[in-house]
XYZ file of N, CA and C in Angstrom:
489
model
N 127.785 93.183 -178.511
C 127.779 91.872 -177.864
C 126.418 91.586 -177.260
N 125.839 92.585 -176.575
C 124.515 92.408 -175.999
C 123.461 92.226 -177.111
N 123.700 92.909 -178.223
C 122.773 92.802 -179.348
C 122.792 91.370 -179.927
N 123.953 90.787 -179.972
C 124.077 89.389 -180.457
C 123.356 88.427 -179.511
N 123.430 88.666 -178.211
C 122.728 87.836 -177.227
C 121.204 87.934 -177.409
N 120.772 89.144 -177.648
C 119.325 89.334 -177.813
C 118.855 88.679 -179.129
N 119.658 88.806 -180.180
C 119.304 88.197 -181.442
C 119.268 86.680 -181.317
N 120.239 86.140 -180.600
C 120.259 84.673 -180.374
C 119.042 84.221 -179.597
N 118.725 85.018 -178.582
C 117.522 84.688 -177.768
C 116.266 84.754 -178.598
N 116.176 85.765 -179.468
C 114.999 85.878 -180.350
C 114.910 84.711 -181.315
N 116.069 84.294 -181.813
C 116.126 83.151 -182.745
C 115.632 81.878 -182.026
N 116.096 81.683 -180.774
C 115.678 80.524 -179.989
C 114.163 80.573 -179.771
N 113.657 81.742 -179.471
C 112.206 81.868 -179.222
C 111.406 81.607 -180.500
N 111.906 82.051 -181.644
C 111.243 81.765 -182.908
C 111.176 80.247 -183.160
N 112.311 79.584 -182.929
C 112.365 78.128 -183.133
C 111.380 77.450 -182.203
N 111.372 77.861 -180.926
C 110.422 77.252 -179.976
C 108.982 77.500 -180.411
N 108.697 78.707 -180.892
C 107.339 79.036 -181.318
C 106.945 78.172 -182.506
N 107.871 77.965 -183.479
C 107.571 77.129 -184.619
C 107.386 75.662 -184.206
N 108.203 75.201 -183.282
C 108.055 73.826 -182.778
C 106.702 73.657 -182.068
N 106.334 74.637 -181.282
C 105.074 74.562 -180.571
C 103.896 74.529 -181.552
N 104.002 75.366 -182.595
C 102.936 75.405 -183.606
C 102.859 74.048 -184.329
N 103.972 73.476 -184.686
C 103.972 72.171 -185.369
C 103.418 71.086 -184.459
N 103.792 71.100 -183.196
C 103.291 70.106 -182.250
C 101.760 70.252 -182.083
N 101.290 71.508 -182.019
C 99.854 71.721 -181.864
C 99.093 71.183 -183.104
N 99.656 71.407 -184.287
C 99.040 70.883 -185.522
C 99.009 69.356 -185.513
N 100.117 68.763 -185.093
C 100.194 67.310 -185.025
C 99.183 66.753 -184.068
N 99.048 67.350 -182.897
C 98.069 66.882 -181.902
C 96.651 67.079 -182.414
N 96.390 68.160 -183.099
C 95.062 68.378 -183.664
C 94.735 67.273 -184.678
N 95.706 66.884 -185.491
C 95.491 65.815 -186.463
C 95.223 64.492 -185.750
N 95.943 64.240 -184.658
C 95.705 63.006 -183.868
C 94.309 63.011 -183.298
N 93.888 64.143 -182.773
C 92.536 64.251 -182.188
C 91.502 63.960 -183.241
N 91.675 64.510 -184.452
C 90.712 64.285 -185.514
C 90.639 62.824 -185.900
N 91.827 62.168 -185.986
C 91.879 60.745 -186.313
C 91.158 59.911 -185.264
N 91.446 60.212 -183.989
C 90.806 59.444 -182.906
C 89.305 59.689 -182.873
N 88.884 60.889 -183.195
C 87.445 61.166 -183.214
C 86.784 60.351 -184.322
N 87.451 60.238 -185.471
C 86.889 59.440 -186.559
C 86.839 57.974 -186.188
N 87.887 57.476 -185.505
C 87.875 56.104 -185.048
C 86.740 55.882 -184.032
N 86.572 56.854 -183.164
C 85.505 56.749 -182.160
C 84.139 56.714 -182.831
N 83.958 57.528 -183.869
C 82.676 57.504 -184.588
C 82.467 56.145 -185.266
N 83.514 55.578 -185.852
C 83.405 54.273 -186.488
C 83.025 53.214 -185.446
N 83.621 53.286 -184.278
C 83.309 52.314 -183.218
C 81.867 52.474 -182.757
N 81.385 53.703 -182.669
C 80.014 53.936 -182.270
C 79.055 53.354 -183.323
N 79.403 53.516 -184.573
C 78.578 52.955 -185.622
C 78.595 51.433 -185.572
N 79.733 50.846 -185.260
C 79.834 49.399 -185.105
C 78.980 48.931 -183.946
N 78.991 49.695 -182.860
C 78.169 49.367 -181.692
C 76.698 49.356 -182.096
N 76.262 50.363 -182.799
C 74.897 50.461 -183.263
C 74.531 49.269 -184.137
N 75.411 48.935 -185.062
C 75.201 47.806 -185.954
C 75.094 46.488 -185.172
N 76.005 46.303 -184.219
C 75.996 45.078 -183.441
C 74.733 45.001 -182.531
N 74.333 46.158 -182.029
C 73.105 46.186 -181.201
C 71.895 45.784 -182.026
N 71.825 46.301 -183.259
C 70.717 45.945 -184.160
C 70.770 44.446 -184.470
N 71.967 43.974 -184.772
C 72.123 42.532 -185.108
C 71.703 41.685 -183.906
N 72.061 42.103 -182.718
C 71.700 41.393 -181.491
C 70.212 41.317 -181.328
N 69.518 42.452 -181.524
C 68.074 42.445 -181.382
C 67.392 41.567 -182.439
N 67.965 41.563 -183.657
C 67.441 40.693 -184.714
C 67.597 39.212 -184.321
N 68.771 38.867 -183.772
C 68.978 37.493 -183.353
C 68.044 37.117 -182.199
N 67.797 38.017 -181.294
C 66.867 37.731 -180.196
C 65.471 37.504 -180.715
N 65.071 38.308 -181.701
C 63.736 38.097 -182.303
C 63.676 36.744 -182.999
N 64.751 36.362 -183.692
C 64.784 35.049 -184.337
C 64.692 33.937 -183.326
N 65.368 34.064 -182.227
C 65.303 33.037 -181.181
C 63.909 32.909 -180.629
N 63.269 34.050 -180.353
C 61.904 34.010 -179.837
C 60.971 33.306 -180.843
N 61.164 33.640 -182.098
C 60.323 33.021 -183.127
C 60.576 31.510 -183.190
N 61.835 31.115 -183.158
C 62.200 29.698 -183.197
C 61.691 28.977 -181.963
N 61.772 29.607 -180.807
C 61.292 28.963 -179.605
C 59.757 28.770 -179.661
N 59.069 29.765 -180.238
C 57.622 29.621 -180.407
C 57.260 28.483 -181.331
N 57.989 28.391 -182.450
C 57.792 27.304 -183.390
C 58.124 25.957 -182.745
N 59.177 25.935 -181.979
C 59.601 24.742 -181.257
C 58.498 24.287 -180.294
N 57.947 25.237 -179.588
C 56.879 24.905 -178.670
C 55.647 24.364 -179.400
N 55.300 24.992 -180.521
C 54.155 24.555 -181.342
C 54.396 23.128 -181.834
N 55.606 22.869 -182.288
C 55.878 21.523 -182.801
C 55.822 20.475 -181.700
N 56.318 20.831 -180.521
C 56.225 19.871 -179.403
C 54.748 19.581 -179.058
N 53.934 20.611 -179.123
C 52.505 20.390 -178.845
C 51.879 19.503 -179.913
N 52.263 19.732 -181.166
C 51.753 18.880 -182.258
C 52.204 17.445 -182.052
N 53.448 17.255 -181.673
C 53.969 15.906 -181.443
C 53.164 15.232 -180.328
N 52.895 15.979 -179.271
C 52.122 15.406 -178.164
C 50.686 15.053 -178.630
N 50.083 15.871 -179.460
C 48.716 15.646 -179.950
C 48.644 14.429 -180.857
N 49.609 14.330 -181.733
C 49.520 13.259 -182.710
C 50.124 11.943 -182.160
N 50.826 12.087 -181.075
C 51.378 10.977 -180.323
C 51.916 9.808 -181.136
N 51.048 8.984 -181.640
C 51.512 7.708 -182.214
C 51.476 7.673 -183.731
N 51.214 8.766 -184.413
C 51.252 8.692 -185.871
C 52.688 8.671 -186.310
N 53.124 7.527 -186.641
C 54.527 7.182 -186.891
C 55.277 8.110 -187.802
N 54.926 8.192 -189.081
C 55.722 8.973 -190.031
C 55.597 10.483 -189.742
N 54.407 10.909 -189.380
C 54.239 12.312 -189.033
C 55.044 12.659 -187.805
N 55.037 11.759 -186.866
C 55.790 11.973 -185.648
C 57.295 12.072 -185.926
N 57.788 11.204 -186.788
C 59.205 11.233 -187.128
C 59.554 12.533 -187.862
N 58.677 12.930 -188.779
C 58.945 14.197 -189.516
C 58.957 15.379 -188.567
N 58.010 15.365 -187.633
C 57.959 16.473 -186.662
C 59.171 16.429 -185.729
N 59.600 15.251 -185.380
C 60.802 15.108 -184.540
C 62.026 15.650 -185.261
N 62.165 15.323 -186.545
C 63.281 15.865 -187.327
C 63.220 17.391 -187.410
N 62.044 17.886 -187.681
C 61.862 19.322 -187.794
C 62.161 20.002 -186.444
N 61.701 19.348 -185.399
C 61.953 19.872 -184.041
C 63.453 19.900 -183.776
N 64.153 18.850 -184.170
C 65.595 18.813 -183.944
C 66.309 19.914 -184.731
N 65.873 20.096 -185.962
C 66.464 21.148 -186.802
C 66.222 22.534 -186.184
N 65.005 22.742 -185.722
C 64.685 24.035 -185.124
C 65.482 24.250 -183.819
N 65.684 23.182 -183.073
C 66.483 23.311 -181.853
C 67.910 23.658 -182.180
N 68.431 23.033 -183.248
C 69.806 23.357 -183.684
C 69.903 24.794 -184.144
N 68.902 25.235 -184.890
C 68.897 26.642 -185.343
C 68.826 27.602 -184.138
N 68.001 27.241 -183.150
C 67.883 28.052 -181.940
C 69.234 28.121 -181.226
N 69.935 26.994 -181.140
C 71.236 26.976 -180.485
C 72.234 27.832 -181.251
N 72.191 27.755 -182.571
C 73.078 28.538 -183.423
C 72.793 30.038 -183.233
N 71.506 30.399 -183.211
C 71.108 31.785 -183.004
C 71.539 32.281 -181.621
N 71.419 31.422 -180.641
C 71.886 31.769 -179.252
C 73.395 31.988 -179.271
N 74.132 31.138 -179.963
C 75.569 31.302 -180.067
C 75.912 32.637 -180.724
N 75.183 32.979 -181.802
C 75.408 34.243 -182.493
C 75.155 35.430 -181.580
N 74.128 35.319 -180.750
C 73.820 36.404 -179.804
C 74.960 36.585 -178.811
N 75.470 35.470 -178.289
C 76.574 35.563 -177.337
C 77.815 36.213 -177.982
N 78.102 35.786 -179.220
C 79.232 36.362 -179.921
C 79.019 37.873 -180.166
N 77.824 38.214 -180.586
C 77.506 39.629 -180.838
C 77.631 40.431 -179.548
N 77.145 39.891 -178.430
C 77.260 40.577 -177.152
C 78.715 40.760 -176.732
N 79.531 39.727 -176.983
C 80.966 39.843 -176.693
C 81.617 40.944 -177.510
N 81.296 40.959 -178.804
C 81.834 41.982 -179.673
C 81.391 43.367 -179.244
N 80.131 43.463 -178.812
C 79.594 44.733 -178.367
C 80.342 45.226 -177.107
N 80.570 44.303 -176.183
C 81.329 44.673 -174.946
C 82.731 45.139 -175.306
N 83.376 44.382 -176.191
C 84.740 44.743 -176.594
C 84.767 46.118 -177.271
N 83.798 46.376 -178.096
C 83.730 47.627 -178.798
C 83.463 48.757 -177.834
N 82.623 48.526 -176.839
C 82.376 49.531 -175.793
C 83.673 49.863 -175.060
N 84.436 48.844 -174.726
C 85.718 49.073 -174.031
C 86.657 49.874 -174.909
N 86.740 49.507 -176.173
C 87.630 50.240 -177.087
C 87.162 51.696 -177.271
N 85.859 51.861 -177.368
C 85.321 53.249 -177.519
C 85.690 54.064 -176.295
N 85.561 53.501 -175.100
C 85.930 54.214 -173.891
C 87.408 54.561 -173.892
N 88.231 53.627 -174.343
C 89.684 53.844 -174.403
C 89.982 55.012 -175.365
N 89.335 55.014 -176.525
C 89.596 56.072 -177.501
C 89.085 57.415 -177.000
N 87.988 57.416 -176.300
C 87.471 58.654 -175.753
C 88.491 59.220 -174.757
N 89.037 58.372 -173.888
C 90.031 58.852 -172.932
C 91.287 59.358 -173.667
N 91.654 58.667 -174.718
C 92.843 59.056 -175.481
C 92.614 60.421 -176.168
N 91.403 60.619 -176.723
C 91.058 61.876 -177.338
C 91.131 63.012 -176.310
N 90.599 62.776 -175.101
C 90.615 63.772 -174.053
C 92.064 64.125 -173.673
N 92.895 63.097 -173.559
C 94.296 63.351 -173.208
C 94.990 64.165 -174.296
N 94.752 63.818 -175.546
C 95.387 64.547 -176.663
C 94.836 66.008 -176.735
N 93.585 66.163 -176.483
C 93.027 67.528 -176.503
C 93.666 68.357 -175.373
N 93.870 67.753 -174.250
C 94.505 68.424 -173.132
C 95.925 68.813 -173.487
N 96.658 67.865 -174.083
C 98.033 68.127 -174.501
C 98.067 69.235 -175.553
N 97.152 69.187 -176.491
C 97.078 70.235 -177.519
C 96.815 71.582 -176.907
N 95.909 71.661 -175.938
C 95.596 72.931 -175.283
C 96.834 73.437 -174.548
N 97.605 72.549 -173.912
C 98.812 72.992 -173.247
C 99.843 73.551 -174.232
N 99.956 72.872 -175.404
C 100.904 73.322 -176.420
C 100.429 74.676 -176.957
N 99.129 74.852 -177.138
C 98.637 76.121 -177.637
C 98.913 77.222 -176.622
N 98.747 76.955 -175.361
C 99.050 77.929 -174.326
C 100.526 78.289 -174.379
N 101.360 77.261 -174.476
C 102.793 77.508 -174.540
C 103.160 78.319 -175.767
N 102.499 78.053 -176.886
C 102.738 78.763 -178.119
C 102.341 80.237 -177.948
N 101.186 80.506 -177.345
C 100.748 81.869 -177.087
C 101.737 82.606 -176.191
N 102.205 81.908 -175.166
C 103.147 82.498 -174.225
C 104.446 82.832 -174.931
N 104.936 81.916 -175.765
C 106.185 82.134 -176.491
C 106.023 83.287 -177.521
N 104.844 83.368 -178.127
C 104.574 84.447 -179.071
C 104.647 85.801 -178.366
N 104.055 85.844 -177.148
C 104.087 87.100 -176.391
C 105.523 87.459 -176.009
N 106.299 86.459 -175.540
C 107.681 86.694 -175.173
C 108.479 87.174 -176.409
N 108.216 86.541 -177.542
C 108.915 86.918 -178.752
C 108.607 88.371 -179.127
N 107.340 88.748 -179.048
C 106.962 90.135 -179.344
C 107.623 91.084 -178.361
N 107.690 90.714 -177.103
C 108.282 91.580 -176.083
C 109.785 91.718 -176.369
N 110.481 90.628 -176.634
C 111.925 90.697 -176.918
C 112.179 91.488 -178.176
N 111.331 91.322 -179.174
C 111.471 92.050 -180.409
C 111.348 93.556 -180.144
N 110.361 93.901 -179.321
C 110.141 95.320 -178.986
C 111.354 95.860 -178.217
N 111.883 95.070 -177.287
C 113.060 95.495 -176.541
C 114.258 95.676 -177.480
N 114.388 94.783 -178.468
C 115.495 94.905 -179.421
C 115.348 96.179 -180.241
N 114.136 96.483 -180.685
C 113.922 97.700 -181.450
C 114.264 98.934 -180.625
N 113.823 98.912 -179.340
C 114.145 100.035 -178.452
C 115.637 100.148 -178.242
N 116.293 99.026 -178.095
C 117.718 99.003 -177.903
C 118.426 99.549 -179.150
N 117.952 99.144 -180.320
C 118.518 99.625 -181.565
C 118.371 101.152 -181.685
N 117.179 101.635 -181.284
C 116.920 103.093 -181.293
C 117.893 103.816 -180.380
N 118.100 103.244 -179.186
C 119.013 103.846 -178.216
C 120.444 103.894 -178.771
N 120.819 102.772 -179.391
C 122.162 102.718 -179.990
C 122.257 103.708 -181.150
N 121.179 103.803 -181.909
C 121.187 104.733 -183.029
C 121.265 106.187 -182.551
N 120.686 106.475 -181.432
C 120.686 107.835 -180.866
C 122.062 108.176 -180.255
N 122.813 107.176 -179.935
C 124.097 107.437 -179.293
C 125.099 107.755 -180.332
């Protein structure tokens, strides 16, 4: 009767050990997935940062051209057709500058959102790693208990055999 109880206990411990091992594997896979997502987000941040700097350079260039055109308009003052052409070009450049500025704002918004998401995923990875470590500890503990109970069972069987 006592032998059946020990066997049942050993079976329960085996099941718990297998469950702990499966859970640890699952958590490790989740950590890997989140790390890959985090890497992708970091790459997106780098891309958006580069795009942002490119847009800023474009704006500076357009603002310089805009300034030059305004100076030319002031110099030529009353030359009718040239003045109109320069005014049209100036208007086009101002529209392009506004569009570039809009692109920069959108890029900055995306960059901020990506930063927030990256932070969220980093925290999630840390939490999953912590949970995985706890499951691994529990698995080690259950393995030790299993080995101890198995040893006790063998000793008990030897005692019964000697009787």
